Coordinates of C-alpha atoms in Angstrom, one line a residue:
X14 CA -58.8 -24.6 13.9
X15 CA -56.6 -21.9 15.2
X16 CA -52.9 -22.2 15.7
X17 CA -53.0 -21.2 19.6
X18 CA -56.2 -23.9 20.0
X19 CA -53.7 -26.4 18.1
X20 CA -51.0 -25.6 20.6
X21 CA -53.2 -25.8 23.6
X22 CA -54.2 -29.6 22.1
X23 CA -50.7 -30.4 22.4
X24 CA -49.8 -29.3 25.8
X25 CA -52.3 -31.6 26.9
X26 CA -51.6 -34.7 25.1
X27 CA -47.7 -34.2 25.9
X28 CA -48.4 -33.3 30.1
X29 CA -49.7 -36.9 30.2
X30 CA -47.5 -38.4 27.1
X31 CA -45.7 -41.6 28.3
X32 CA -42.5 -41.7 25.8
X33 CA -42.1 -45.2 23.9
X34 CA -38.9 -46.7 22.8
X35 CA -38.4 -46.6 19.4
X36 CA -35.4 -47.4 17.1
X37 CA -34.6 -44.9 13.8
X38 CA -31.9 -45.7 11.2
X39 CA -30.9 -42.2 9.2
X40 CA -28.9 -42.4 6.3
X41 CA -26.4 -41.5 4.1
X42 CA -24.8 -38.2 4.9
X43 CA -22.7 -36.2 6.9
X44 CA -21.2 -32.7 6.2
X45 CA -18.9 -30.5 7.9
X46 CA -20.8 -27.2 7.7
X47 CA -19.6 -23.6 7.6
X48 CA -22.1 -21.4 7.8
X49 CA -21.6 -17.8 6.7
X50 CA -24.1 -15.4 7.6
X51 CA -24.5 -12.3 5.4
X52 CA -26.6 -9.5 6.4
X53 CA -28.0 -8.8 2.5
X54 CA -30.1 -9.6 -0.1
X55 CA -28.7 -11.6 -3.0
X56 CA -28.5 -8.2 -4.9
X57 CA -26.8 -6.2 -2.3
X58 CA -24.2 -9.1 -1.8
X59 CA -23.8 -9.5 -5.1
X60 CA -22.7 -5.8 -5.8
X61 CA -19.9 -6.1 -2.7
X62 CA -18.6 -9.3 -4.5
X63 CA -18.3 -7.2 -8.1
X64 CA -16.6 -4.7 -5.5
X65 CA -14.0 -6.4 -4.6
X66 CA -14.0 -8.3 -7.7
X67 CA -13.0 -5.2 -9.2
X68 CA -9.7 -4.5 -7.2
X69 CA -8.7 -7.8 -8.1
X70 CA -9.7 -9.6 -4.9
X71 CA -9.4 -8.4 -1.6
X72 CA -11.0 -9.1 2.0
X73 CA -14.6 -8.9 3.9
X74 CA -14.7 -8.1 7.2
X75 CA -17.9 -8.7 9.7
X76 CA -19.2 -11.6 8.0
X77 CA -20.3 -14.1 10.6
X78 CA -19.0 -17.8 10.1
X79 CA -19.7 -21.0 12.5
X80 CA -18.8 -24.3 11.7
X81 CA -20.8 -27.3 13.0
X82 CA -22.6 -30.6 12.4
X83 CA -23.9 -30.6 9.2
X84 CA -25.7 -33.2 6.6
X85 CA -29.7 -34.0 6.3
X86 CA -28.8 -37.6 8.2
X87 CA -26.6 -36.0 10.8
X88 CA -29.1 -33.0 11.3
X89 CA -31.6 -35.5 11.7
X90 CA -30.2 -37.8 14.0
X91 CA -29.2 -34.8 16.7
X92 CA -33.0 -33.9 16.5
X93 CA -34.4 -37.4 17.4
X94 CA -32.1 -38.1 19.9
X95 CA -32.4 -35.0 21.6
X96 CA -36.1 -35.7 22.1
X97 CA -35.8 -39.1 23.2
X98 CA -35.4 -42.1 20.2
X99 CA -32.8 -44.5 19.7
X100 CA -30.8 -43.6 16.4
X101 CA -28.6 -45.6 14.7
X102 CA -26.6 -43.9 11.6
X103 CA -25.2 -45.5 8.6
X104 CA -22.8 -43.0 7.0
X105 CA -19.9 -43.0 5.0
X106 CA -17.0 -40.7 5.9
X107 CA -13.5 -39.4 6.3
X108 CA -11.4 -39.8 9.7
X109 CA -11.8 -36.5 10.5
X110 CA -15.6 -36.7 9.4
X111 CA -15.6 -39.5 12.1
X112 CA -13.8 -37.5 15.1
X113 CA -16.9 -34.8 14.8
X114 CA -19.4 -37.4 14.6
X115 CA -18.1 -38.9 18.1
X116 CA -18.1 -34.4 19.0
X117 CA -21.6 -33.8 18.0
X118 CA -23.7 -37.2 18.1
X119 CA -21.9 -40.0 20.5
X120 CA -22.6 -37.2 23.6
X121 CA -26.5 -37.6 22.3
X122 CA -26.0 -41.5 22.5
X123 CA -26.3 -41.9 18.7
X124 CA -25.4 -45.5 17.7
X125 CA -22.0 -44.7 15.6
X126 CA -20.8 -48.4 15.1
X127 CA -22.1 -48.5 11.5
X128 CA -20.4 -45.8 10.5
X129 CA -18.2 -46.5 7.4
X130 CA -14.5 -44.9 7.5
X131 CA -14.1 -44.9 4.3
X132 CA -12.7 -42.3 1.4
X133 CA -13.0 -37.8 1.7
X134 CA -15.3 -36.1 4.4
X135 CA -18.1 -34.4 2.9
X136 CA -18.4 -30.4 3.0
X137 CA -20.8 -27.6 2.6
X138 CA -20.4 -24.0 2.8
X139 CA -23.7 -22.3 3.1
X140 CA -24.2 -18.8 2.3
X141 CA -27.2 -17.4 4.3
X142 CA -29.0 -14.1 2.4
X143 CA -31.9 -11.8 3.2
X144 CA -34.8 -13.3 1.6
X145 CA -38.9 -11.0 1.8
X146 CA -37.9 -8.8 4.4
X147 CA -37.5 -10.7 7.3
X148 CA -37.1 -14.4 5.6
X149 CA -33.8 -16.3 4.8
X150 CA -32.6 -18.2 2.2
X151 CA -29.2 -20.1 1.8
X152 CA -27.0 -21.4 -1.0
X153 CA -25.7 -24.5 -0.7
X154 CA -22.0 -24.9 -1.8
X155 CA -20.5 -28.5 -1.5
X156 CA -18.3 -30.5 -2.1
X157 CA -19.5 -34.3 -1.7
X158 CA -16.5 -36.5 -0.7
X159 CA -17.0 -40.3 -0.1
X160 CA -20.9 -39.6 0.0
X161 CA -21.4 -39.1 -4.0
X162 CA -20.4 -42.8 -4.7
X163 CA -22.3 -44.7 -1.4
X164 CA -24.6 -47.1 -2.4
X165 CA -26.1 -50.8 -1.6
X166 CA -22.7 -52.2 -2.4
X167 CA -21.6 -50.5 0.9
X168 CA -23.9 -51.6 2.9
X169 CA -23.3 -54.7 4.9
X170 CA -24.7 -57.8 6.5
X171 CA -25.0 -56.0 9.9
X172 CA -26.8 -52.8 8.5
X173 CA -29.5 -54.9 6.8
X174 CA -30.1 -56.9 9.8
X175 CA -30.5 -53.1 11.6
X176 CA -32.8 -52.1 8.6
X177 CA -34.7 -55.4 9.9
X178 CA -35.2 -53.8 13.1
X179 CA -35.8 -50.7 13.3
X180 CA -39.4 -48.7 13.2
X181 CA -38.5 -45.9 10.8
X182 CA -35.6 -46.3 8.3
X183 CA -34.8 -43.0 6.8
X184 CA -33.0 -41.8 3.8
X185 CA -32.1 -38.2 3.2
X186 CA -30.1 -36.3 0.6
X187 CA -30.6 -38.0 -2.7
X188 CA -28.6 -36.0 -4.8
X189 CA -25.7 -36.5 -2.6
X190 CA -25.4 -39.8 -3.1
X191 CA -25.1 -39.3 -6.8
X192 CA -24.0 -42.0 -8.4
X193 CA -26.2 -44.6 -7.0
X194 CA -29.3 -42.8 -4.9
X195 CA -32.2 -44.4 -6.8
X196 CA -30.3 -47.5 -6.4
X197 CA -29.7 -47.1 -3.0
X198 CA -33.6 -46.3 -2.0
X199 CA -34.6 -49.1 -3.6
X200 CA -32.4 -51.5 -1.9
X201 CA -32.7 -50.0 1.7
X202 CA -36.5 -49.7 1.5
X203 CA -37.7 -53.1 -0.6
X204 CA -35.2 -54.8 2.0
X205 CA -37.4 -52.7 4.7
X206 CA -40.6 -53.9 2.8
X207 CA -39.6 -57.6 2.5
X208 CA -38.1 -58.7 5.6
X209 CA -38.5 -55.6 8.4
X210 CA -41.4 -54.5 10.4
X211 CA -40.7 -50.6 9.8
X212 CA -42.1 -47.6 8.8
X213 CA -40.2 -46.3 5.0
X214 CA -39.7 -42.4 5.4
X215 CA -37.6 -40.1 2.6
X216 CA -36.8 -36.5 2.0
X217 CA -34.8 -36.5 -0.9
X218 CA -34.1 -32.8 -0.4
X219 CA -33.4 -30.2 -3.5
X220 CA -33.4 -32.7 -6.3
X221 CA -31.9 -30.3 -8.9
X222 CA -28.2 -31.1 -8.7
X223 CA -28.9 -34.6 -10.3
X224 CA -31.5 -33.3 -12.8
X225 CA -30.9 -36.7 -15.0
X226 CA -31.5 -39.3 -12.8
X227 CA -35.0 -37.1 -11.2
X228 CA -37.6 -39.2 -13.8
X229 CA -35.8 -42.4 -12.9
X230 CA -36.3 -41.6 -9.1
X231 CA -40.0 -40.9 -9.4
X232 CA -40.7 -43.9 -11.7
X233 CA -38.8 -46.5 -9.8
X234 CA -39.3 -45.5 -6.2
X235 CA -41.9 -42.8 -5.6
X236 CA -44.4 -45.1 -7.6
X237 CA -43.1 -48.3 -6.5
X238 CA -45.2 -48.4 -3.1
X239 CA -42.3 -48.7 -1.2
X240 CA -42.6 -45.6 0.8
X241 CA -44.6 -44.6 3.5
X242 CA -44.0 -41.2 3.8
X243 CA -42.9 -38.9 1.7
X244 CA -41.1 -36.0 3.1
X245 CA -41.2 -32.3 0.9
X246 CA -40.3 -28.6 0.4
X247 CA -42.6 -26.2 -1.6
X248 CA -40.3 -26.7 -4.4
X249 CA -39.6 -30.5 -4.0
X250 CA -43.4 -30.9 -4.1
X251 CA -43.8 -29.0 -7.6
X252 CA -41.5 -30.4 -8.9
X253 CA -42.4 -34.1 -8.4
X254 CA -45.9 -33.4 -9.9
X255 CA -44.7 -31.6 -12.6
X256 CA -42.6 -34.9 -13.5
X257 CA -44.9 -37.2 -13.3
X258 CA -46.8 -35.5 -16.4
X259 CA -49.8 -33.0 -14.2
X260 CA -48.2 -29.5 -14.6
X261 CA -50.9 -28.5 -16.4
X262 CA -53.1 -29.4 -13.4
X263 CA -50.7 -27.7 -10.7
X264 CA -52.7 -24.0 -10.9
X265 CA -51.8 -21.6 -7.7
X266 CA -50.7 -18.2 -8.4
X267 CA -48.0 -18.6 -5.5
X268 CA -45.3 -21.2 -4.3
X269 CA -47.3 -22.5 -1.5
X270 CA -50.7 -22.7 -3.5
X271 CA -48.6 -24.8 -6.2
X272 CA -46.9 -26.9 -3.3
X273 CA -50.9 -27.3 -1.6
X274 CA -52.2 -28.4 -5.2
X275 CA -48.8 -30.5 -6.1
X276 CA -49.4 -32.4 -2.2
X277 CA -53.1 -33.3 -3.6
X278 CA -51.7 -34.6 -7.2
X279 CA -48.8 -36.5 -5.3
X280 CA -51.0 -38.7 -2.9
X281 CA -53.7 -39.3 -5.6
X282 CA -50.6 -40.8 -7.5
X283 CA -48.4 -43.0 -5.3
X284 CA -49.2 -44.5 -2.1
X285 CA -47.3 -42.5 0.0
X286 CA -48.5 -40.0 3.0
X287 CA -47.1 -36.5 1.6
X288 CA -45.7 -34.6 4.4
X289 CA -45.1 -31.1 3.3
X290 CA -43.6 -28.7 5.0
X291 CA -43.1 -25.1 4.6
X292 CA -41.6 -21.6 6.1
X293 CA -45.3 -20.6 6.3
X294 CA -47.3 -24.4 6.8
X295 CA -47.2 -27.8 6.9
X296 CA -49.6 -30.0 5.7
X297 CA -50.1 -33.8 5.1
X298 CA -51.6 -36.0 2.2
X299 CA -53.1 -38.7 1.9
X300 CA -55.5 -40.3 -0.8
X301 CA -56.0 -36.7 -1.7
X302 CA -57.3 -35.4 1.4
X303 CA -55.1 -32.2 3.2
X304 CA -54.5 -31.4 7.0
X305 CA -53.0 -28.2 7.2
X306 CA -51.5 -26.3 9.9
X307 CA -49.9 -22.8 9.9
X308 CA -46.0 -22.5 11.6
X309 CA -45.0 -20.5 14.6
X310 CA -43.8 -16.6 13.7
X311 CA -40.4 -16.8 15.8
X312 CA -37.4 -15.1 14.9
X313 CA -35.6 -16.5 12.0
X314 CA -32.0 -17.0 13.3
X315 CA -30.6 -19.3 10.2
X316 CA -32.5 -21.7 7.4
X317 CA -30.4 -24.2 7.2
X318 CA -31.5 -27.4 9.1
X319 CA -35.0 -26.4 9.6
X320 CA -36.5 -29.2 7.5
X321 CA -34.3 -31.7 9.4
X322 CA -35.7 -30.6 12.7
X323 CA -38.8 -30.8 11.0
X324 CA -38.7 -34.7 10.1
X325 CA -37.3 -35.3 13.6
X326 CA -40.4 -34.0 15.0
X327 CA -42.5 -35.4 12.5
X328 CA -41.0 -38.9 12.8
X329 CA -41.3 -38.5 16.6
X330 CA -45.2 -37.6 17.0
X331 CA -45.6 -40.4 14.1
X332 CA -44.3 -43.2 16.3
X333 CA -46.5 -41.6 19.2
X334 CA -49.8 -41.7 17.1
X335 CA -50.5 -38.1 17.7
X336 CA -53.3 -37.3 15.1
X337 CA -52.0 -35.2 12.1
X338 CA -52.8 -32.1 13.2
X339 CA -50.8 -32.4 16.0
X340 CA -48.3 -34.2 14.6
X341 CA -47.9 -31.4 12.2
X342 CA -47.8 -28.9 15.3
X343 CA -45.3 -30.9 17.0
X344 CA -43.1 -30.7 14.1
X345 CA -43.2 -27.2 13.0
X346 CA -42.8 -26.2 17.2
X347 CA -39.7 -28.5 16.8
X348 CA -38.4 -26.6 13.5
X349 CA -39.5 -22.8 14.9
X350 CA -37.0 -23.8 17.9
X351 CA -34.3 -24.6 16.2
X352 CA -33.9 -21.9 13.8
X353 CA -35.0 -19.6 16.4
X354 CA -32.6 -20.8 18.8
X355 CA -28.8 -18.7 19.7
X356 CA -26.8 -21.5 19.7
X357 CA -28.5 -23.6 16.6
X358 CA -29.9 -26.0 19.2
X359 CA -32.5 -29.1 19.1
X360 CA -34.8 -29.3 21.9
X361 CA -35.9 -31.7 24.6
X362 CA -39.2 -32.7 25.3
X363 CA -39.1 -30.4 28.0
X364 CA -38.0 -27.6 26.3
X365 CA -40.6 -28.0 23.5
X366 CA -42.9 -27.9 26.1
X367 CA -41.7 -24.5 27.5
X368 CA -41.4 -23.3 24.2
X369 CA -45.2 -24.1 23.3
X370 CA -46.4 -22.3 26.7
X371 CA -44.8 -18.8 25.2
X372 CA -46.5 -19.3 22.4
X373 CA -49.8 -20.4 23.0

């Protein structure tokens, strides 16, 4: 099926949708983000940085810098609420971490009271470059404050009773959490399995920067049926099939024909749904049958955040039992307007809405 027949789908079923309540817990992170926007390639920018390298240092001018909410779970949280769900975060950060959380998410009616005050704010500085012509790509510079050592012993009474409660519980950013990710997934989501009545849903986001611990997270939580859905990049999904011992069986002469075959050998594997989505499709797994659905061509304003708009969308259309197709619709429509978007907003319903009439 065509993406404009898709689209026209959706308009339908969201003129005579009826929003539900629904309660979503997003955890661990928050970053204070500075975005700098450089109008180059990686080899262009590379050659000004020997430049002034060269004179032994020296200034850039007209490179475009915004700072703002940053952080998978933070990210995440802004989406969701903006299109209507209760969120509740459970984040560890500094006190001036907390004074933009209460900027960015208590105006949204985020649930901030489980918050933990507690050690250095987190902060990234992403470096946006030119990436196939028209395409984006960033680089990720961070520094991960009170985040790299959160883990199950920081969790309390109260946030297990909200883990109890809630419909999705949501973990983001394992690499962040450094010291104690694996450890922290498994608590959050057996407690989840065991005594809550929720939906389990992870991104773990670029794995890379804990390349040790990456076996130990497959083997202990991606095949411990403890997830139900599995969130992933292009690269995230090769990379999980590779490690569980079927690179051979990958194939695909391009990223997204490896992710496509890595999605397959993923749900044949554990017992999550794979939800994978990319700049050019998303698709979803499960028992090793694909639903796949091309994204919107908009604008590309910035990369950073899109797969967190993504999952917001994604989680939303879950909880509304739209059928996969259109729940893959809904979340790419909610991605393309956000990186799309001036000022690096989420949308409304509403604004979806509009947003899927221009491009139908």
């Amino acid at each position: 099926m065509s993406l404009d027949k898709h689209v026209n789908e959706l308009l339908g079923l969201l003129e005579s949708l009826e929003p539900k309540e629904f309660n979503v817990v997003v955890m661990p992170d928050f970053f204070l983000d500075r975005l700098v926007t450089v109008d180059l390639d990686v080899s262009g920018f590379s050659k000004m940085l020997a430049e002034v390298v060269s004179r032994k240092g020296g200034a850039i001018d007209g490179i475009k810098q915004l700072e703002f909410r940053g952080g998978n779970t933070a990210n995440t949280a802004s989406a969701l609420a903006k299109l209507g769900a209760k969120v509740h975060v459970i984040i560890q950060t500094g006190k001036n971490g907390m004074q933009m959380l209460e900027h960015y998410l208590k105006p949204l009616e985020v649930d901030l009271s489980h918050v933990k005050v507690k050690g250095k704010t987190s902060i990234t500085t992403a470096i946006e470059l030119k990436y196939n012509k028209k395409g984006k790509a960033n680089v990720m510079l961070r520094d991960l404050g009170s985040l790299e050592n959160f883990g199950p012993k920081d969790l309390t009474e109260e946030d297990f009773e909200l883990l109890e409660k809630a419909d999705y519980v949501c973990l983001f950013n394992w690499a962040g959490t450094r010291k104690h990710g694996t450890e922290l997934a498994k608590a959050v989501f057996r407690h989840v399995k065991e005594k809550g009545e929720g939906k389990t849903y992870y991104d773990t986001a670029d794995p890379s920067p804990n390349e040790k611990g990456i076996g130990k997270l497959v083997k202990e939580v991606f095949l411990s049926n403890i997830i139900d859905i599995l969130s992933l990049n292009e690269n995230e999904a090769v990379r999980y099939a590779s490690i569980i011992g079927l690179e051979e069986k990958i194939g695909g002469k391009t990223l997204e024909e490896k992710a496509r075959k890595s999605g397959e050998i993923l749900s044949n594997q554990i017992s999550s749904r794979i939800d994978l989505h990319t700049t050019a499709f998303s698709s979803t797994f499960k028992n090793g049958k694909e639903v796949h659905v091309p994204t919107f061509k908009v604008d590309v304003l910035r990369a950073t955040g899109a797969g967190d708009a993504w999952n917001a969308g994604n989680i939303f259309a879950d909880a509304h039992d739209f059928p996969d197709s259109l729940r893959l619709t809904f979340a790419n429509a909610v991605a393309a307007y956000y990186i799309s978007s001036p000022e690096a907003e989420h949308p409304t319903l509403e604004e979806l809405q509009k947003f899927l009439k221009r491009k139908r």
